[in-house]
XYZ file of C-alpha atoms in Angstrom:
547
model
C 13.342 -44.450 -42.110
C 13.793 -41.943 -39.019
C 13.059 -44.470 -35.978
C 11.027 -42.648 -32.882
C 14.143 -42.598 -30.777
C 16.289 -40.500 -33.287
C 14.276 -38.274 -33.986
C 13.682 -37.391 -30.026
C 17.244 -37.228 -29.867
C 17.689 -34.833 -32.890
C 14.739 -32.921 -31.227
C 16.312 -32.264 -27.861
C 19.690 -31.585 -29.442
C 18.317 -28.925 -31.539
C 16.291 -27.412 -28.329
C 19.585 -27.539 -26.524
C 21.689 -25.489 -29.352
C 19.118 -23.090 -29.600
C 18.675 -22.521 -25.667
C 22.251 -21.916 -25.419
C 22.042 -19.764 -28.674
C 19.595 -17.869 -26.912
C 21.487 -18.023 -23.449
C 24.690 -16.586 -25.043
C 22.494 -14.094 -27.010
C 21.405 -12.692 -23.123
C 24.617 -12.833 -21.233
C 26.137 -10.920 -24.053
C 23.407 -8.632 -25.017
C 25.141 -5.586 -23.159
C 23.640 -1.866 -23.790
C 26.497 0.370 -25.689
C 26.628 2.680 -22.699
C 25.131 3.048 -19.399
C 24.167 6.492 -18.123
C 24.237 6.710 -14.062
C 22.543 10.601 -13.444
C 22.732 11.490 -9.742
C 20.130 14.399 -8.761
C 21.983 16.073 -5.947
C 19.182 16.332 -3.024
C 16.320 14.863 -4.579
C 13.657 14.219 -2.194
C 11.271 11.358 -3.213
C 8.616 13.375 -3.278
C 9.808 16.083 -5.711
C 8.364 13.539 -8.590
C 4.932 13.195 -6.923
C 4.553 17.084 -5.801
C 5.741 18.373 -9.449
C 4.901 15.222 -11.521
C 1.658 17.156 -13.049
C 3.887 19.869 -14.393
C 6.653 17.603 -16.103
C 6.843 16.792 -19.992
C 6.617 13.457 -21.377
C 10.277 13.003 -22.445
C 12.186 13.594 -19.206
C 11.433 12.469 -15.339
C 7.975 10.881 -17.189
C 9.552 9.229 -19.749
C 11.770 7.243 -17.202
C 9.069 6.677 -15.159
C 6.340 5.347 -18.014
C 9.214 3.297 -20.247
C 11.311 2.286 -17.376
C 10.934 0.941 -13.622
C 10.162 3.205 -10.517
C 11.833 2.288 -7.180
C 9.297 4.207 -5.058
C 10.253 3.090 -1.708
C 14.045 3.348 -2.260
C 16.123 4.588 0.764
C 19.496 5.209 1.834
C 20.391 2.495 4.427
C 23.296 4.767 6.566
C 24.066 7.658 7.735
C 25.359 10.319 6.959
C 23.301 11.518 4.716
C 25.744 14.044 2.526
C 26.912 14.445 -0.972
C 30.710 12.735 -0.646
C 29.231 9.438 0.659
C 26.314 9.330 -1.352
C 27.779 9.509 -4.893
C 30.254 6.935 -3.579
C 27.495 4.268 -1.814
C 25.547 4.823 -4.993
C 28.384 3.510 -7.339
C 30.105 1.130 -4.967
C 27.117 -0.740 -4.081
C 28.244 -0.105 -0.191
C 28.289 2.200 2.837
C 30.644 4.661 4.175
C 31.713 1.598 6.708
C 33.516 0.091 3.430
C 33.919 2.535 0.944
C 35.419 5.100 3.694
C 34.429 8.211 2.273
C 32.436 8.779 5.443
C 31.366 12.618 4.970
C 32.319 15.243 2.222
C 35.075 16.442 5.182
C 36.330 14.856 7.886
C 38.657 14.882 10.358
C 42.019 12.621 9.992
C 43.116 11.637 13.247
C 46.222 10.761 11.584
C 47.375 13.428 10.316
C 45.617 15.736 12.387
C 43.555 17.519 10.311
C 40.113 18.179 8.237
C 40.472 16.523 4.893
C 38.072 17.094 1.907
C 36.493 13.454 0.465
C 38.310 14.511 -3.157
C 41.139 16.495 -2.210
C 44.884 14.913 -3.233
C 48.084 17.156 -3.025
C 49.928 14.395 -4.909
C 48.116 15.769 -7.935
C 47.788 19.575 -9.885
C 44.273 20.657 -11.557
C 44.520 20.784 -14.912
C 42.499 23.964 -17.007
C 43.020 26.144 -13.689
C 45.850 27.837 -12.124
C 44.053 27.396 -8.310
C 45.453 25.407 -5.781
C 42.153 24.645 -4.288
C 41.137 22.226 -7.416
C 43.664 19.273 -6.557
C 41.687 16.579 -6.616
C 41.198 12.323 -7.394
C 39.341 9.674 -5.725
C 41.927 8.271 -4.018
C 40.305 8.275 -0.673
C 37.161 5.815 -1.710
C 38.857 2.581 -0.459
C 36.803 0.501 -2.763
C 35.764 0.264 -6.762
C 33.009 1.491 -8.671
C 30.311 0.039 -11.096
C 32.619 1.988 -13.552
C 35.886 0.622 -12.162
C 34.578 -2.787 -12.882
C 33.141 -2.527 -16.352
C 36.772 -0.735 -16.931
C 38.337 -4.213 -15.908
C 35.804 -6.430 -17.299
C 36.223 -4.982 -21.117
C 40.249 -4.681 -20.798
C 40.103 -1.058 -20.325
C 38.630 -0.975 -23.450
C 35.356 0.794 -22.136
C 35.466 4.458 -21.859
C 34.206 5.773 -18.283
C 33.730 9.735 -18.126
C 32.225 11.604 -14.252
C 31.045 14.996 -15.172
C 29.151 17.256 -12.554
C 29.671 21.087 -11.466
C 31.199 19.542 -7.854
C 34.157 17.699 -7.937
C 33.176 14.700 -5.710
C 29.910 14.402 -7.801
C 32.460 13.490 -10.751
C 35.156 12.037 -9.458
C 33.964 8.817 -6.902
C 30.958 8.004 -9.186
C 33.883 7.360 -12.303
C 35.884 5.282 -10.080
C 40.217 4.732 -9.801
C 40.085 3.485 -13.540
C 38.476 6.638 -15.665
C 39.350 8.076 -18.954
C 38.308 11.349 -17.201
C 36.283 13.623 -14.565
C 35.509 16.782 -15.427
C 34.056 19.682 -12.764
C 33.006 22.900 -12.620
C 35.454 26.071 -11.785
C 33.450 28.636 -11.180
C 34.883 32.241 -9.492
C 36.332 34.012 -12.470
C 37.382 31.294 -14.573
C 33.784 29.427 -15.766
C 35.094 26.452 -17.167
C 35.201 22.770 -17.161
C 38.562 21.473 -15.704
C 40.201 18.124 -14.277
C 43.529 16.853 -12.601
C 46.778 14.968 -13.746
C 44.964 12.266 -12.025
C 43.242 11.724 -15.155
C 45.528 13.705 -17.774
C 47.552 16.418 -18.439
C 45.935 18.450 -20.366
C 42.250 19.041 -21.102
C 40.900 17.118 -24.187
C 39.872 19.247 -27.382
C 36.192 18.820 -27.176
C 36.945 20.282 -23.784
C 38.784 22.876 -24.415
C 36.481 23.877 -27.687
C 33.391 23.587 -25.057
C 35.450 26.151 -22.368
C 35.938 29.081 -25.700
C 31.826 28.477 -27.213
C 30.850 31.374 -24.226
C 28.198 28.717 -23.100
C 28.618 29.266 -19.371
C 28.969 32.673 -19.702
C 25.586 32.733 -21.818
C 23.580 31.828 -18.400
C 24.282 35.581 -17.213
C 21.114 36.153 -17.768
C 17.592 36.866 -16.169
C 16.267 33.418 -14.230
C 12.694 34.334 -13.800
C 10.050 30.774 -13.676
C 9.499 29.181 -16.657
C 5.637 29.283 -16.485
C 3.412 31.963 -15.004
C 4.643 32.061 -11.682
C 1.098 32.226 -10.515
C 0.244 28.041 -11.474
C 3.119 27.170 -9.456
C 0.784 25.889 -6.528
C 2.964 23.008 -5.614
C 5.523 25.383 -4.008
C 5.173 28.290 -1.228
C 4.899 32.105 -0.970
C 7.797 33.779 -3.260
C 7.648 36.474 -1.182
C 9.041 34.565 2.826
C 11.311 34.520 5.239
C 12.296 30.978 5.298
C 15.209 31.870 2.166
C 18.489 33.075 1.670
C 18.839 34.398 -1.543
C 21.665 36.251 -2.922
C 23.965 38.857 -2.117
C 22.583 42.461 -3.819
C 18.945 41.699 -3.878
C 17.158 42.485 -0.733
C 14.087 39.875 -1.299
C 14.666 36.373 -2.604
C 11.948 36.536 -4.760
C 11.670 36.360 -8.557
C 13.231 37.135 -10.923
C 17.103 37.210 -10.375
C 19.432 39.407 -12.499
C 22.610 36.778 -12.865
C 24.850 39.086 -15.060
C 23.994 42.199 -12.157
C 24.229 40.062 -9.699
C 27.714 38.020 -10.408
C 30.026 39.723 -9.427
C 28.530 39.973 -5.492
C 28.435 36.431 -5.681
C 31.732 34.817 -6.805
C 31.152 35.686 -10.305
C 30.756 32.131 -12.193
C 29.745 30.654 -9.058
C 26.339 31.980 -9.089
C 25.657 29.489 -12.011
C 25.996 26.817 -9.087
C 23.187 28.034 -7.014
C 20.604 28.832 -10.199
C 18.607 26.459 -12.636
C 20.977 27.392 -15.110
C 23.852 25.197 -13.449
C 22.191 22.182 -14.584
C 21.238 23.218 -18.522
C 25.429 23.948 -18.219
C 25.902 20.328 -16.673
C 23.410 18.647 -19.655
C 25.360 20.321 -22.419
C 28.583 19.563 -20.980
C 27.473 15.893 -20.948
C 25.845 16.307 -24.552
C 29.354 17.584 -26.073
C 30.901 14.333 -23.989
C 28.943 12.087 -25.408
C 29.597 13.397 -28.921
C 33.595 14.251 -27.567
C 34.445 10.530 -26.410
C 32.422 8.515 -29.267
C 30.437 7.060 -26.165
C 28.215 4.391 -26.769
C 29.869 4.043 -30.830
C 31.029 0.820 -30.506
C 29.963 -2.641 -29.050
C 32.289 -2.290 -25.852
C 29.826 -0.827 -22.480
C 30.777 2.638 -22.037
C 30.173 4.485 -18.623
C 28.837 8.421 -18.410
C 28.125 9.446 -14.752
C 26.698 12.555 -14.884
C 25.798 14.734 -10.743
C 22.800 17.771 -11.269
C 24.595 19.457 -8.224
C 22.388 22.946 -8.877
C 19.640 21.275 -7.013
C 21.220 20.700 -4.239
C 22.695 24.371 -3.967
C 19.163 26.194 -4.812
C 17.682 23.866 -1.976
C 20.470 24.879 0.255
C 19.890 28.322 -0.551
C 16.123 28.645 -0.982
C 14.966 25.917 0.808
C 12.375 22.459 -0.452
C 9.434 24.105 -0.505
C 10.478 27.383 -2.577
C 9.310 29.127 -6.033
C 12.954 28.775 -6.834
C 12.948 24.505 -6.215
C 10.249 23.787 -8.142
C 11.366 25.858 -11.420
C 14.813 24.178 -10.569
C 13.474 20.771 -11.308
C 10.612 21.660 -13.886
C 14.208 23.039 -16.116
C 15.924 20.208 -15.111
C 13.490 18.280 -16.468
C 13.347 19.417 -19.665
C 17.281 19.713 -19.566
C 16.836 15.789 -19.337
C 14.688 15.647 -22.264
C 17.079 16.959 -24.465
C 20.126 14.734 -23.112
C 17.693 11.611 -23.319
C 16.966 12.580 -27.128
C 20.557 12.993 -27.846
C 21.290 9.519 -26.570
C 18.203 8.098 -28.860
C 20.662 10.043 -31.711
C 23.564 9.745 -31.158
C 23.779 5.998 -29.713
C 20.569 4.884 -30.432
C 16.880 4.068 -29.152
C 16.938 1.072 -27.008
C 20.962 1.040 -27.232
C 21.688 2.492 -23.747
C 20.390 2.129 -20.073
C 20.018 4.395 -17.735
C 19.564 4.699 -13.845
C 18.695 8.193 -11.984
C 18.613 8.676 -8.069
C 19.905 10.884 -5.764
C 22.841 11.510 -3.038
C 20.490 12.468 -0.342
C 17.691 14.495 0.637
C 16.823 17.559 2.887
C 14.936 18.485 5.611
C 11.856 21.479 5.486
C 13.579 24.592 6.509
C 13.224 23.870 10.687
C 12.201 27.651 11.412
C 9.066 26.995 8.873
C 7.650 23.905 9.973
C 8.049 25.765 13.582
C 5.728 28.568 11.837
C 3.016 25.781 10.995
C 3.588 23.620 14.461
C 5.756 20.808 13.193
C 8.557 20.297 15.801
C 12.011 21.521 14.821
C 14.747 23.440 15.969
C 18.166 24.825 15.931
C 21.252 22.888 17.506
C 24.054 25.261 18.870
C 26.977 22.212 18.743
C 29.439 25.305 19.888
C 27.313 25.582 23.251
C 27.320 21.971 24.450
C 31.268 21.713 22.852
C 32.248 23.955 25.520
C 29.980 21.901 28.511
C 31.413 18.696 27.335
C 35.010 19.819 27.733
C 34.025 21.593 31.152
C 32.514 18.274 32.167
C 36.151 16.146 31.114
C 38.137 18.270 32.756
C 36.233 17.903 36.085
C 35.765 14.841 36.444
C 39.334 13.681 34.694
C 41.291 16.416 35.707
C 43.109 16.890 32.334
C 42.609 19.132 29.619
C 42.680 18.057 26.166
C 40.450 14.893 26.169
C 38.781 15.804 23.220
C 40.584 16.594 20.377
C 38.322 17.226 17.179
C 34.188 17.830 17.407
C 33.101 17.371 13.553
C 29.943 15.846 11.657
C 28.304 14.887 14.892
C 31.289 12.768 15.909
C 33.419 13.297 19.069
C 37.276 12.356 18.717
C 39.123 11.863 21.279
C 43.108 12.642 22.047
C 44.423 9.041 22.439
C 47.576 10.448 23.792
C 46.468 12.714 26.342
C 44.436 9.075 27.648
C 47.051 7.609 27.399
C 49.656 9.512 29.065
C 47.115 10.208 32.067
C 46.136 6.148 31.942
C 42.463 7.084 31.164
C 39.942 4.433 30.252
C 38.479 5.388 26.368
C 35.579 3.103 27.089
C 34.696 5.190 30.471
C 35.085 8.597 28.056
C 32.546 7.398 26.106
C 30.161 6.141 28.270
C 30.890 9.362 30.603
C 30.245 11.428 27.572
C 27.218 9.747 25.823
C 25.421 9.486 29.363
C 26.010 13.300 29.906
C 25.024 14.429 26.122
C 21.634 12.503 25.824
C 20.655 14.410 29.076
C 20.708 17.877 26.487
C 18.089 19.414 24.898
C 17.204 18.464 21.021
C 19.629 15.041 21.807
C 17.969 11.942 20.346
C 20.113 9.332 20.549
C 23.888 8.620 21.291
C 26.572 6.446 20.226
C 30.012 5.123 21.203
C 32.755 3.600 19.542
C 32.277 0.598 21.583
C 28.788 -0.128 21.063
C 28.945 0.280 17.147
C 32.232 -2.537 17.144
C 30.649 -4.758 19.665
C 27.240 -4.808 18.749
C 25.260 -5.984 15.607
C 22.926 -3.576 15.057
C 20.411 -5.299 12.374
C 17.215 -2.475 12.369
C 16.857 1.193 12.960
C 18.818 4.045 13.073
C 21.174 2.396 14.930
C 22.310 0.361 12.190
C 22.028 3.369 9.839
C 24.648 4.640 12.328
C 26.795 1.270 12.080
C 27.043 1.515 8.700
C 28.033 4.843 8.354
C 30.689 3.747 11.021
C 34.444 3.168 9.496
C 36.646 1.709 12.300
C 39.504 3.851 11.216
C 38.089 6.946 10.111
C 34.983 7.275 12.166
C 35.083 9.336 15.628
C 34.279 7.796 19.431
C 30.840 8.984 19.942
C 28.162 10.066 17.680
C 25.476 12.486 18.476
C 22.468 11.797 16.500
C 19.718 14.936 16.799
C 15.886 15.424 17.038
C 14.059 14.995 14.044
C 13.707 18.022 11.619
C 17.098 19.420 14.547
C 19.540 21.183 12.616
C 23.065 23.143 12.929
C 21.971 25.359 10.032
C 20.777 28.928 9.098
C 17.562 29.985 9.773
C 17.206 30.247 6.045
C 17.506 27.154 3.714
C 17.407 23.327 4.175
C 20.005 20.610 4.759
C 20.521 17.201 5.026
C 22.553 14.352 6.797
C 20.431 12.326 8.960
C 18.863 9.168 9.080
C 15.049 9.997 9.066
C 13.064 9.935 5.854
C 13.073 13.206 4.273
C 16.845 12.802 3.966
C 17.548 8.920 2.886
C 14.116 8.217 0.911
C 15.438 8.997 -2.927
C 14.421 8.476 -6.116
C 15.063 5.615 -7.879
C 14.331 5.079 -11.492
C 15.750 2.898 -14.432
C 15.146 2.579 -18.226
C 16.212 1.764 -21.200
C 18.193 -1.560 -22.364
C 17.390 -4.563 -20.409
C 14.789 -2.905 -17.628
C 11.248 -4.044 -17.345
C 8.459 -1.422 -17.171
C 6.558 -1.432 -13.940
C 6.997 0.260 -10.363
C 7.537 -1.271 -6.665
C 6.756 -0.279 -3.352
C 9.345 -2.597 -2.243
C 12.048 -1.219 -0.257
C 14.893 -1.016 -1.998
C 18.061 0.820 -0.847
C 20.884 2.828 -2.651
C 23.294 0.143 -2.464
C 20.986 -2.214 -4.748
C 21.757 -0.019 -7.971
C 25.734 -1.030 -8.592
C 24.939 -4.881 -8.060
C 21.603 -4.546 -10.339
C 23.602 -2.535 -12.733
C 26.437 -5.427 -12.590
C 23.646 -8.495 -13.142
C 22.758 -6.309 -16.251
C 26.157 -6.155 -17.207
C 27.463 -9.770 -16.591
C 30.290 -8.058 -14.960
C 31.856 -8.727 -11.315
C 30.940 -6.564 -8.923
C 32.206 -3.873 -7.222
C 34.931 -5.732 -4.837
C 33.018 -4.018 -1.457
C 29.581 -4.154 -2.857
C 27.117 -5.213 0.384
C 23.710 -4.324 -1.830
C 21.403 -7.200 -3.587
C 20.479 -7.063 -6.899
C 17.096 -6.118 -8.054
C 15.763 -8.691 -10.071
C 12.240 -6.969 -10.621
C 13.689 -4.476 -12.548
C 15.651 -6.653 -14.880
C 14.460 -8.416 -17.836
């Protein structure tokens, strides 16, 4: 007969097996593929202002299924495409990851360099010189990189977007491939020997279907152009437009209109670049058996039309809002694809963006909002005046670029001038000009922990090496910019407050108000994983969002 004791021990023994039944069943329960979409220049507010006009099975059906980050932020500056893709996937700041604008200038070899660009390597699907590319500059790994290493190489990463940089640092050193955009007269999807040497067949069979070429064709707004309240006058002069139609107003002639503006290239700057991004990431996923198997597979996919229609048009235009009411039901399509082809509940996915933008300054002048125009050639020319008075040497300054002043470290030397009195000489003379907020030296952001506000924004944009010796930071809504169109790259709120959203495998449903920050979604994505993280990851994970 089965004494007390036993049976208590029996008892807990079985509770133990099946908690660590269970426990392995959770560490291990890894979706097939995870789906990392980057909305280049999505504003925050873009869901709320639009959200009434959006279907249920795109930007809603993330939102209602998954978890909304609504007070989600990018915690550096700059705010530009180059860094943000790579803070996004790195789970750290241009102060780590080094990719500290989309150009900058290399006071080594003494010279702009692009954030992607790599003469070691040859574009593959295109003849042009100007497509040699690989992410060789990001000093750190990705979210990809690391599920790469954590599966043997035996999950599949793939980077797709119309920009190169928007494919290339979100896949990481270790891809199976990033594939871009080449517009001009080519229209087709191409890569580098970084990756391969020649294009796959699903890539090349994509490149002869006609499907880019099948976007010559009218844009005009998807609904009556009359409901779309949310957005202002068609009819302004707050827009660029394009080359051959005197009004940037609705509806545009693509096919009549190509050939004034770089032929394929006007593709970029329409809705219609994105619906050729989601297809291109639909044949992918069908191309690369992604998500087939057991083994986490990667797909980073960029939207980078949005960013070049708010460029263009500017964030409150007839042409931004039909931009993201297509892209929405672009993502409906790719969303049920995955449901088909890898299965309901079988993937995860995160969505956020690389930045925001600014209101175009000239119309929130029209409507009594401060803003302005910076000319950075005018004060240029006053700060060199100013060095060579007081120094009496010319050359002091050596490259003005991204708000950063670098200086000539041999002319200083050579003349036995103090660096430390150049900056404080400088910064004391440029905060005295109009439309100057704030300034910063080299010395301050290396000797100082900055811990709140823009200043440590600034810090963490800062890379010791790369970084210049004094950074101008300008008025809010101050821009050096067209009169027409919006930008980005500061550290206020209509550039670094993004979207955030995650669902599918392994995400609660719910929303925050917590502030979260861009460098939260690799480590989050890496706790879901049960992988290492990226090796210069500085972001927390997000356990609200997990299950």
């Amino acid at each position: 007969m089965m004494t007390k004791r036993v049976f208590t021990i029996l008892l807990f023994t079985f509770v133990t097996i099946s908690s660590r039944s269970q426990e392995k069943r959770t560490i291990n329960n890894s979706p097939k593929l995870v789906v990392g979409i980057v909305v280049d220049q999505m504003r925050y507010d873009y869901i709320t202002r639009f959200y009434d006009r959006f279907g249920e099975g795109g930007f809603k059906r993330m939102i209602n299924e998954g978890f909304n980050c609504k007070n989600n932020h990018f915690n550096y500056v700059p705010t530009y495409t180059g860094p943000g893709h790579a803070s996004v996937y790195t789970g750290t700041t241009p102060q780590n990851h080094g990719i500290i604008s989309n150009h900058w200038y290399n006071k080594f070899e003494k010279k702009m360099v692009y954030c992607a660009s790599d003469p070691s390597v040859k574009a593959v699907g295109s003849d042009s010189d100007m497509e040699q590319m690989s992410p060789h500059r990001m000093k750190t790994t990705s979210i990809a990189d690391q599920n790469r290493l954590h599966t043997q190489l035996k999950g599949k990463t793939i980077g797709i977007a119309i920009k190169d940089r928007g494919a290339i640092l979100p896949a990481g050193h270790s891809a199976n491939g990033a594939y871009w955009f080449r517009g001009k007269n080519e229209g087709k999807w191409i890569t580098s020997t970084y990756y391969r040497n020649e294009l796959p067949d699903w890539v090349n069979k994509f490149n002869a279907s006609g499907q880019a070429t099948s976007y010559f064709k009218e844009w005009n707004t998807l609904y009556d152009i009359s409901t779309y309240v949310e957005s202002g006058d068609d009819l302004n002069e707050f827009e660029g437009g394009y080359e051959g139609k005197k009004t940037a107003t609705f509806p545009y002639d693509l096919a009549k209109l190509k050939d004034q503006n770089s032929g394929y290239d006007i593709l970029k700057s329409s809705a219609y670049g994105n619906s050729l991004t989601a297809d291109f990431a639909i044949a992918a996923i069908e191309g690369e058996q992604l998500g087939a198997d057991a083994v986490t597979d990667f797909l980073t996919v960029s939207f980078s039309s949005t960013d070049y229609v708010g460029h263009n048009f500017g964030v409150n235009s007839k042409e931004i809002q039909d931009t993201y009411l297509r892209l929405d039901k672009d993502l409906e399509r790719f969303f049920d694809t995955l449901d088909k082809k890898v299965g309901k509940g079988e993937y995860t996915v995160f969505l956020t963006a690389d930045h925001g933008a600014v209101h175009v300054p000239s119309y929130l002048k029209s409507v009594k909002i401060p803003a302005g125009y910076y000319d950075s050639e005018g004060v240029k020319e006053r700060v060199e005046e100013l060095l060579k008075e007081k120094f009496k040497v010319d050359g002091i300054i050596e490259n003005v670029s991204n708000n950063q002043i670098f200086f000539n470290y041999e002319v200083l030397d050579k003349n036995s001038i103090n660096a430390e009195e150049v900056q404080k000489t400088l910064a004391h003379f440029i905060l005295q000009q109009k439309q100057i907020d704030k300034v910063f030296t080299r010395n301050q952001l290396q000797t100082t922990n900055f811990t709140s506000g823009l200043a440590a924004l600034i810090q963490k944009g800062f890379n010791q090496k790369r970084s210049g010796d004094v950074i101008v930071v300008h008025d809010p809504a101050v821009i050096s910019y067209s009169k027409t169109g919006s930008t980005h790259g500061s550290g206020l709120t209509y550039d670094t407050h993004a979207p955030l959203l995650f669902f599918g495998q392994g995400i609660n449903k719910g929303s925050t108000t917590k502030e979260t920050h861009i460098t939260d979604i690799a480590p989050t994505i890496s706790a879901l994983l049960g992988i290492a993280f990226p090796n210069g990851a500085t972001g927390e994970v997000l356990p609200f969002v997990l299950e």
